[in-house]
């Protein structure tokens, strides 16, 4: 795997532009399966996960044309309705093709996405929704087969506000007969962006961003041009990079409202936070103060920012308590941060982080996307050199991270595998 060689200790200063949202792009690309004619999506980030979703769509028979941050998807030629193990294991979010395939073709077969480093990642709520809409589901030999006459609208209550289940059910309901209501729906901004994309296609969806989403089935859809929202997690990661290095960074192309839970915590830690229409600036004037964090579904504190905040808390004054309520195994970065001198004690879903004066460079390994980002942040602040292995995990969700941070003065070198 590729590696980063990072020499820390230098405050990051300057301006950085955020790319389009990975977690808005992936469901929107899958939604292109609902309608044959070409759809054009702009602001698409150059990420490995986007490459994987494009590979899945091509494998199904769609024609993909990419130029810069524009992706054109023509799913007229889709005939294959099955996604095998290799692709599903490469990226769990490939399961987002389920809803559109069943919605349009009445049938789909996907290999189980399997767990990943942060948790078991079940799909029971995705399947609960499809079953409620009349689908027959068979789970055998590591595959999920879903068949349905035309789906029928239903009332579906999600036990937990699952982002993926909300998105899959929304997409399946677009062409169903009648009205579908999703209760306890995920309220993430990426769900709202998907609603906006689908409504541009001719769907009739209301309520995304609240916990009740109503989808009135329609007969026809049409081509769409859409620009995805900026990536709030990438933006948050860069703001923590400014904070942890004692720097002063302005992040542009953001929707500040989407960052509110993160900005509130950074202010609580004593950082200077300035907010514009489409930018946010964070400056560190003194050592950050410890803070307690509990991850929750949006608009609570995002789990995807928990590892990055743990790295910042490792250097804060005082003891921070971090509680992870979304995934059962998302403290993997703690062990690697301890190798850099952090004082972190994990007890079940809680991490007790006793701030230290400084971190020292070490050789560390990224185990997943956000844990990897946390290690980069810690390395930018640590004394002397750090080698971060497993950079491919980071490439899944961050576009040219080494170039973006080098622009801010970071001493970061990418060494290919
Ligand atoms: C989405 O994953 C994001 N991925 C994740 O971002 C993010 O961490 C997560 O939402 C939570 O915000 C994309 O949008 C592509 P969930 P998703 O279904 O949809 C349980 C990143 O780093 N659950 O909302 O898979 C599940 O076990 C990634 O960019 C069920 O019990 O997450 C978890 O505890 C990581 N049954 C909780 O819900 C189900 O059927 C939240 O999962 C589905 C989920």
XYZ file of C-alpha atoms and ligand atoms in Angstrom:
461
model
C 0.000 0.000 0.000
C 1.100 3.604 -0.594
C 2.495 5.535 2.364
C 2.653 9.089 3.631
C 5.898 10.413 5.086
C 4.894 13.372 7.239
C 7.114 15.737 9.222
C 4.882 17.453 11.727
C 5.106 20.541 13.870
C 4.251 23.185 11.287
C 1.007 25.205 11.609
C -1.183 24.905 8.490
C -2.113 28.248 7.001
C -4.031 29.302 3.925
C -7.185 28.414 2.003
C -8.452 25.011 0.842
C -11.431 24.174 -1.385
C -13.620 21.213 -0.454
C -14.598 18.655 -3.096
C -18.094 17.280 -3.714
C -19.629 14.972 -1.132
C -18.718 11.282 -1.433
C -21.818 10.284 0.508
C -24.097 12.347 -1.729
C -22.409 11.179 -4.941
C -22.709 7.442 -4.264
C -26.531 7.234 -3.851
C -27.052 9.739 -6.684
C -24.946 7.621 -9.059
C -26.976 4.566 -8.030
C -30.212 6.525 -8.599
C -29.200 6.905 -12.286
C -30.274 3.254 -12.652
C -33.892 4.333 -12.211
C -34.097 5.946 -15.613
C -32.512 4.984 -18.949
C -31.626 8.277 -20.562
C -28.326 9.982 -19.680
C -27.989 11.877 -16.412
C -25.136 14.335 -15.844
C -23.727 14.834 -12.366
C -21.205 17.599 -11.616
C -18.997 18.329 -8.636
C -18.143 14.622 -8.387
C -14.988 14.044 -6.316
C -12.115 11.963 -7.713
C -12.252 9.182 -5.108
C -11.709 5.441 -5.152
C -15.243 4.887 -3.865
C -16.628 6.870 -6.815
C -14.497 4.739 -9.164
C -15.979 1.639 -7.543
C -19.584 2.831 -7.916
C -18.891 3.661 -11.588
C -17.422 0.160 -11.990
C -20.582 -1.349 -10.489
C -22.831 0.656 -12.835
C -20.704 -0.338 -15.839
C -20.806 -3.982 -14.721
C -24.611 -3.734 -14.717
C -24.522 -2.404 -18.288
C -24.692 1.362 -17.851
C -22.462 3.558 -19.971
C -20.277 5.913 -17.931
C -18.457 8.945 -19.267
C -16.255 10.911 -16.858
C -14.467 14.161 -17.531
C -12.967 16.032 -14.576
C -15.652 16.332 -11.907
C -18.482 15.549 -14.355
C -19.945 12.044 -14.675
C -22.510 11.165 -17.365
C -24.464 7.971 -16.691
C -26.611 6.337 -19.375
C -28.377 3.300 -17.931
C -30.409 2.536 -21.080
C -28.381 -0.616 -21.675
C -28.622 -2.129 -18.194
C -29.379 -5.883 -18.474
C -27.316 -7.475 -15.726
C -29.142 -7.223 -12.396
C -26.534 -8.876 -10.190
C -23.500 -7.519 -8.313
C -20.982 -10.165 -7.277
C -18.827 -10.595 -4.229
C -15.665 -8.858 -5.435
C -17.399 -5.556 -6.150
C -19.634 -5.717 -3.082
C -16.709 -6.417 -0.770
C -14.760 -3.548 -2.314
C -17.350 -1.029 -1.150
C -20.393 -1.632 1.059
C -22.232 1.329 -0.472
C -22.570 -0.739 -3.674
C -25.680 -2.030 -1.902
C -27.341 1.242 -2.901
C -28.071 -0.270 -6.346
C -30.647 -2.552 -4.726
C -33.479 -0.033 -4.447
C -33.227 1.406 -7.973
C -32.781 -2.027 -9.613
C -35.835 -3.483 -7.888
C -37.786 -0.265 -8.463
C -37.165 -0.265 -12.206
C -36.451 -3.904 -13.126
C -38.442 -5.677 -10.383
C -35.419 -7.817 -9.566
C -31.872 -7.601 -8.177
C -29.261 -9.934 -6.714
C -26.294 -8.723 -4.688
C -23.629 -10.484 -2.713
C -23.663 -9.631 0.979
C -21.535 -6.506 1.407
C -20.037 -8.056 4.519
C -18.848 -6.149 7.541
C -15.969 -3.774 7.487
C -13.430 -2.433 9.927
C -15.906 -0.258 11.792
C -18.757 -2.666 12.322
C -20.994 -5.490 11.152
C -23.021 -3.150 8.883
C -26.236 -5.253 8.623
C -28.848 -4.646 5.890
C -31.959 -5.800 7.735
C -33.633 -2.374 7.535
C -33.013 -2.087 3.777
C -34.722 -5.475 3.349
C -37.508 -4.665 5.839
C -38.473 -1.711 3.643
C -38.413 -3.652 0.381
C -40.394 -6.505 1.934
C -43.018 -4.034 3.168
C -43.379 -2.842 -0.435
C -44.167 -6.367 -1.652
C -40.733 -7.714 -2.560
C -39.887 -11.396 -2.066
C -36.427 -11.695 -0.535
C -34.171 -14.745 -0.401
C -30.915 -14.713 1.547
C -28.869 -17.784 0.585
C -25.323 -18.722 -0.365
C -24.042 -15.271 0.586
C -26.412 -13.540 -1.827
C -29.531 -11.449 -1.363
C -32.090 -11.975 -4.131
C -34.986 -9.519 -4.322
C -37.927 -10.016 -6.662
C -41.148 -8.066 -6.880
C -44.075 -7.494 -9.125
C -44.401 -3.736 -9.277
C -43.569 -2.463 -5.780
C -46.476 -1.045 -3.803
C -46.216 1.972 -1.514
C -46.078 1.163 2.232
C -45.583 2.706 5.665
C -42.097 1.804 6.921
C -40.668 2.580 10.360
C -36.901 2.300 10.634
C -35.667 0.927 13.969
C -32.612 3.177 13.608
C -32.352 6.155 11.215
C -30.101 4.283 8.773
C -28.754 6.521 5.987
C -28.392 3.676 3.477
C -31.748 2.094 4.284
C -33.475 5.485 3.952
C -31.812 6.045 0.574
C -32.478 2.538 -0.789
C -36.148 2.661 0.214
C -36.567 6.164 -1.215
C -35.149 5.052 -4.569
C -37.243 1.858 -4.635
C -40.409 3.847 -3.868
C -40.014 6.367 -6.728
C -41.641 4.052 -9.338
C -43.834 2.094 -6.917
C -47.626 2.137 -7.125
C -49.005 4.460 -4.437
C -47.427 6.322 -1.529
C -44.541 5.200 0.678
C -43.876 6.850 4.041
C -40.549 6.311 5.793
C -40.674 7.081 9.519
C -37.584 7.591 11.696
C -35.766 8.349 8.439
C -32.131 9.523 8.370
C -31.926 13.331 8.182
C -28.404 13.679 6.785
C -27.840 16.418 4.141
C -26.849 13.689 1.664
C -30.393 12.253 1.940
C -31.764 15.718 1.098
C -29.420 15.954 -1.910
C -30.689 12.576 -3.135
C -34.308 13.769 -2.758
C -33.476 16.884 -4.800
C -31.854 14.780 -7.524
C -34.800 12.368 -7.678
C -37.373 15.178 -7.743
C -35.484 16.734 -10.658
C -35.921 13.354 -12.376
C -39.677 13.680 -11.888
C -40.102 11.868 -8.586
C -42.510 13.214 -5.987
C -40.685 13.153 -2.636
C -41.214 15.392 0.392
C -39.702 15.522 3.848
C -36.028 14.584 3.376
C -34.108 16.260 6.190
C -36.923 15.446 8.592
C -37.690 12.063 10.131
C -40.738 11.467 7.922
C -40.225 11.156 4.174
C -43.204 10.736 1.824
C -42.675 9.324 -1.667
C -45.583 9.300 -4.142
C -44.882 6.757 -6.890
C -44.815 8.062 -10.490
C -44.976 6.420 -13.931
C -42.217 8.240 -15.780
C -38.841 9.848 -15.086
C -36.578 12.017 -17.222
C -32.921 12.979 -17.550
C -31.298 15.174 -14.940
C -28.362 17.506 -14.558
C -27.291 17.926 -10.932
C -24.360 19.232 -8.907
C -23.722 17.366 -5.660
C -23.363 19.221 -2.353
C -19.913 19.813 -0.851
C -18.423 17.187 1.443
C -19.094 18.243 5.053
C -16.809 15.541 6.459
C -13.877 16.541 4.275
C -14.491 20.153 5.368
C -14.575 19.153 9.028
C -11.367 17.183 8.628
C -9.548 20.247 7.246
C -10.835 22.436 10.086
C -9.384 19.949 12.562
C -6.095 20.043 10.621
C -5.949 23.795 11.301
C -6.840 23.290 14.958
C -4.420 20.443 15.665
C -1.421 22.192 14.077
C -2.107 25.555 15.752
C -2.767 27.041 12.347
C -5.271 29.280 10.583
C -7.174 27.817 7.632
C -10.156 28.970 5.592
C -12.154 26.147 3.999
C -14.222 27.179 0.950
C -17.088 25.553 -0.994
C -18.923 24.514 2.175
C -22.501 24.744 3.444
C -21.828 25.965 7.003
C -25.172 24.694 8.304
C -24.055 21.122 7.517
C -21.008 21.632 9.724
C -22.861 23.058 12.737
C -22.307 20.102 15.130
C -18.563 20.151 14.371
C -18.232 23.959 14.603
C -19.988 23.906 17.973
C -17.428 21.430 19.347
C -14.459 23.364 17.929
C -15.769 26.535 19.592
C -16.215 24.593 22.859
C -12.526 23.634 22.608
C -11.623 27.325 22.441
C -10.863 27.593 18.733
C -11.658 30.762 16.826
C -14.380 29.893 14.278
C -15.495 32.389 11.626
C -18.404 31.542 9.296
C -19.176 33.060 5.862
C -21.857 32.222 3.267
C -19.881 29.370 1.714
C -16.711 29.219 3.797
C -15.524 28.606 7.351
C -12.244 29.697 8.946
C -10.669 28.138 12.018
C -7.695 29.610 13.867
C -5.969 28.200 16.940
C -4.812 30.907 19.311
C -4.013 28.604 22.237
C -3.940 24.918 23.152
C -7.440 23.419 22.610
C -9.460 22.550 25.699
C -10.784 18.999 26.292
C -14.377 18.341 25.222
C -16.939 15.533 25.534
C -18.339 14.119 22.269
C -21.178 11.687 21.630
C -21.787 10.626 18.042
C -25.432 10.660 16.949
C -27.470 10.620 13.723
C -27.654 14.022 12.000
C -27.998 16.743 13.226
C -26.029 15.209 16.119
C -22.242 14.996 16.049
C -21.273 12.893 12.974
C -19.595 9.541 13.557
C -17.468 10.224 10.449
C -15.752 13.031 12.361
C -15.164 11.046 15.576
C -11.654 9.725 14.750
C -10.447 13.155 13.660
C -11.739 14.738 16.887
C -10.047 11.993 18.908
C -6.715 13.046 17.382
C -7.385 16.672 18.358
C -8.515 15.681 21.851
C -5.252 13.735 22.273
C -3.437 17.080 22.386
C -6.100 19.088 24.256
C -5.765 20.395 27.794
C -7.720 18.060 30.070
C -9.590 14.803 29.604
C -12.161 14.258 26.829
C -14.836 11.539 26.881
C -15.784 10.296 23.414
C -18.827 8.035 23.034
C -19.449 6.262 19.723
C -23.124 5.306 19.441
C -23.378 4.531 15.698
C -20.788 1.836 14.977
C -19.586 -0.888 17.324
C -15.942 -0.856 16.342
C -14.900 2.649 15.409
C -12.037 3.271 17.845
C -9.383 1.486 15.750
C -7.379 4.704 15.520
C -6.877 4.753 19.316
C -4.176 2.069 19.247
C -2.285 3.830 16.471
C -2.562 7.206 18.244
C -1.144 5.582 21.394
C 1.924 4.623 19.349
C 2.385 8.380 18.870
C 2.189 9.048 22.586
C -1.534 9.642 23.021
C -3.108 8.676 26.338
C -6.380 6.960 25.338
C -8.286 4.303 27.252
C -11.122 2.514 25.427
C -13.928 0.975 27.472
C -16.600 -0.485 25.180
C -18.224 2.379 23.265
C -16.398 5.040 25.268
C -12.874 6.401 24.840
C -11.241 8.396 27.640
C -8.674 10.720 26.066
C -6.261 12.407 28.486
C -4.601 15.245 26.577
C -0.791 15.226 26.360
C 1.544 18.143 25.628
C 2.828 16.649 22.417
C 2.732 13.617 20.152
C 5.833 12.051 18.667
C 6.190 10.630 15.184
C 5.861 6.868 14.687
C 5.057 4.270 12.067
C 1.255 3.848 12.019
C -1.320 2.036 9.867
C -4.631 3.350 8.543
C -7.365 0.708 8.967
C -10.242 2.652 7.439
C -10.979 5.942 5.792
C -11.627 8.223 8.767
C -9.163 6.507 11.114
C -6.561 7.107 8.408
C -7.486 10.778 8.242
C -7.113 10.997 12.029
C -3.584 9.590 11.814
C -2.635 12.149 9.159
C -3.911 14.934 11.412
C -1.963 13.604 14.393
C 1.157 13.283 12.234
C 0.833 16.906 11.077
C 0.980 17.956 14.738
C 3.539 15.428 15.995
C 7.177 16.155 16.525
C 9.549 14.703 13.894
C 8.519 12.133 11.288
C 5.548 9.770 10.945
C 4.971 7.074 8.346
C 1.283 6.416 7.655
C 0.727 3.109 5.888
C -2.534 2.118 4.156
C -3.070 5.381 2.292
C -5.435 3.588 -0.135
C -8.016 3.676 2.661
C -7.666 7.466 2.770
C -7.956 7.731 -1.034
C -11.457 6.240 -0.725
C -12.771 9.467 0.746
C -10.223 12.232 0.297
C -9.190 13.665 -3.049
C -5.424 14.380 -3.280
C -5.155 14.947 0.491
C -1.353 15.241 0.350
C -1.568 18.004 -2.278
C -4.257 19.890 -0.370
C -2.228 19.863 2.863
C 1.069 20.627 1.124
C -0.633 23.786 -0.218
C -1.170 24.778 3.422
C 2.483 24.267 4.271
C 2.417 20.659 5.443
C 5.544 18.577 4.922
C 3.848 15.502 3.494
C 5.194 13.143 0.878
C 3.259 10.305 -0.788
C 5.337 7.243 -1.578
C 3.635 4.734 -3.914
C 3.326 1.065 -2.857
C -23.541 5.929 5.796
O -23.260 4.551 5.933
C -22.235 6.560 5.365
N -21.822 5.997 4.072
C -21.167 6.309 6.423
O -19.978 6.988 6.007
C -21.640 6.910 7.745
O -20.700 6.636 8.751
C -23.002 6.299 8.127
O -23.944 6.497 7.047
C -23.585 6.914 9.387
O -23.722 8.295 9.214
C -22.410 6.454 2.943
O -23.293 7.293 2.974
C -21.915 5.851 1.656
P -26.174 3.513 8.445
P -24.499 3.512 6.147
O -27.002 2.529 7.707
O -25.675 3.969 5.380
C -27.217 0.232 11.631
C -17.700 7.230 5.572
O -16.705 7.229 6.307
N -27.985 -0.431 10.560
O -26.728 4.868 8.694
O -23.995 2.139 5.889
C -25.727 0.114 11.398
O -25.247 -1.098 11.931
C -18.804 6.207 5.776
O -17.894 8.051 4.626
C -28.810 -1.508 10.897
O -28.884 -1.929 12.060
O -24.765 3.680 7.697
C -25.180 1.298 12.137
O -25.039 0.948 13.490
C -18.465 5.253 6.905
N -29.514 -2.113 9.905
C -26.299 2.333 12.023
O -27.453 1.645 11.570
C -29.472 -1.686 8.610
O -30.168 -2.265 7.750
C -26.018 3.440 11.050
O -25.702 2.845 9.809
C -28.638 -0.595 8.291
C -27.902 0.015 9.285
